[in-house]
């Protein structure tokens, strides 16, 4: 696994992690001005924790306008309305507090407030012309990593699947990751956000390595590199150990801390490398079944890894994932197989369904889902194996049947 040591990380200027870091909000917001637009997850309105934050900010002299109409799946129309609200308030800085949906909404409001719509102008990579409003991002779920990543995902009624906007200009200025906000998250939100973080870490670690070319604009997602290797494997360890604990014991502060840190490290890692096939496949599966993003990526990951074993380099990396998940098998082969069965077992433990059939996909839909997934060229290119539609269909066939079990031999 020895590689030439090159790599790129593009990150917020500041990242604060730990219980109590929300106390830093006045200091970091004050770096950009006094007028704040808070884009807030609706669940926080009326909560003691958020009211305390708001009272503190107003007490410290900030003029805070709150926008909490964050709609599930982020329909584009809702974001244009939020941007109109932003232009009226003329904020110096946007504060985002909430799950990945609220954080993504805030990124796009900050973009639209400066550069104008329609959002479709920016779909794809590197199409944002310059900096957006400064953004301070505070996640309340441990999963998406959106507080540090250069991407936001929206639903456009004119498109069959959710679409991404990715640009270094979407990276928040500051991330404040205080696990206190995740303590009250319901079981399924915790489970699906947390398993998505594990998928980010594993896909980042098994991403293809592109030969770096420094002359010209770098792609937003650069494939795995010397930084991501370190971050992703530590994220796998933390999430593998503590995710099942927080799903069963939501008040376990130590385990919540580890899952939040794992999610953050995974976000830093995949924000540079990109993710691959579980994500390419989840977009059409999620659109067809209206199931949460993490449920789909978590369900698909073992089947994607099984297919990736065909590449010797990827198999070696999957073995390292097995080691990070606690495998003590004496051969690399054994550790790679353990990686897959441990993820299947983790899925069962936290309530991720066992097969695509279980979430309402029909066998007849599979070729169409494979074809739609193959259109995510950017994600397919980051996979460690060639993934033409036939390969994607093979993965879907196995995931449909639920052919992998905790004890099966992939
Ligand atoms: N930008 C990125 O890098 C990135 C990466 C992965 C996923 N995403 C996007 O993020 C979204 C998923 O984000 P998510 O998993 O955080 O879920 P979410 O933001 O959609 O939230 C799910 C539900 O949980 C509620 N919630 C959030 N935090 C809570 C808490 N602490 N207590 C109680 N309820 C809480 C929300 O109000 C919502 O009803 C998807 O839209 C996905 O496309 C973005
Ligand atoms: Fe994801």
mmCIF file of N, CA and C and ligand atoms in Angstrom, residues 143-144 196-197 199-200 270 275 279 283 293-294 297, ligand 2:
data_model
loop_
_atom_site.group_PDB
_atom_site.id
_atom_site.type_symbol
_atom_site.label_atom_id
_atom_site.label_comp_id
_atom_site.label_asym_id
_atom_site.label_seq_id
_atom_site.Cartn_x
_atom_site.Cartn_y
_atom_site.Cartn_z
ATOM 1 N N UNK A 143 -22.921 12.554 10.652
ATOM 2 C CA UNK A 143 -23.032 11.718 9.467
ATOM 3 C C UNK A 143 -22.585 12.349 8.176
ATOM 4 N N UNK A 144 -23.184 13.482 7.808
ATOM 5 C CA UNK A 144 -22.955 13.945 6.439
ATOM 6 C C UNK A 144 -21.570 14.566 6.252
ATOM 7 N N UNK A 196 -23.926 6.399 7.136
ATOM 8 C CA UNK A 196 -23.451 7.144 5.961
ATOM 9 C C UNK A 196 -22.019 7.646 6.207
ATOM 10 N N UNK A 197 -21.743 8.054 7.438
ATOM 11 C CA UNK A 197 -20.375 8.491 7.755
ATOM 12 C C UNK A 197 -19.389 7.343 7.556
ATOM 13 N N UNK A 199 -19.764 4.885 5.477
ATOM 14 C CA UNK A 199 -19.631 4.706 4.020
ATOM 15 C C UNK A 199 -18.681 5.771 3.450
ATOM 16 N N UNK A 200 -18.804 7.001 3.935
ATOM 17 C CA UNK A 200 -17.870 8.050 3.468
ATOM 18 C C UNK A 200 -16.425 7.633 3.741
ATOM 19 N N UNK A 270 -13.520 12.564 2.817
ATOM 20 C CA UNK A 270 -14.216 12.413 1.530
ATOM 21 C C UNK A 270 -14.442 13.760 0.847
ATOM 22 N N UNK A 275 -16.609 10.218 -3.015
ATOM 23 C CA UNK A 275 -17.109 8.874 -2.666
ATOM 24 C C UNK A 275 -17.380 8.141 -3.978
ATOM 25 N N UNK A 279 -22.671 5.533 -3.325
ATOM 26 C CA UNK A 279 -23.341 6.817 -3.524
ATOM 27 C C UNK A 279 -23.976 6.901 -4.913
ATOM 28 N N UNK A 283 -28.359 7.253 -5.197
ATOM 29 C CA UNK A 283 -29.166 8.375 -5.708
ATOM 30 C C UNK A 283 -30.432 7.875 -6.422
ATOM 31 N N UNK A 293 -30.931 8.762 2.691
ATOM 32 C CA UNK A 293 -29.632 8.591 2.018
ATOM 33 C C UNK A 293 -28.773 7.516 2.707
ATOM 34 N N UNK A 294 -28.614 7.611 4.029
ATOM 35 C CA UNK A 294 -27.718 6.690 4.741
ATOM 36 C C UNK A 294 -28.252 5.258 4.766
ATOM 37 N N UNK A 297 -27.032 4.022 1.312
ATOM 38 C CA UNK A 297 -25.579 3.833 1.150
ATOM 39 C C UNK A 297 -25.095 2.707 2.066
HETATM 40 FE FE1 LIG B 2 -23.306 10.081 1.939
#
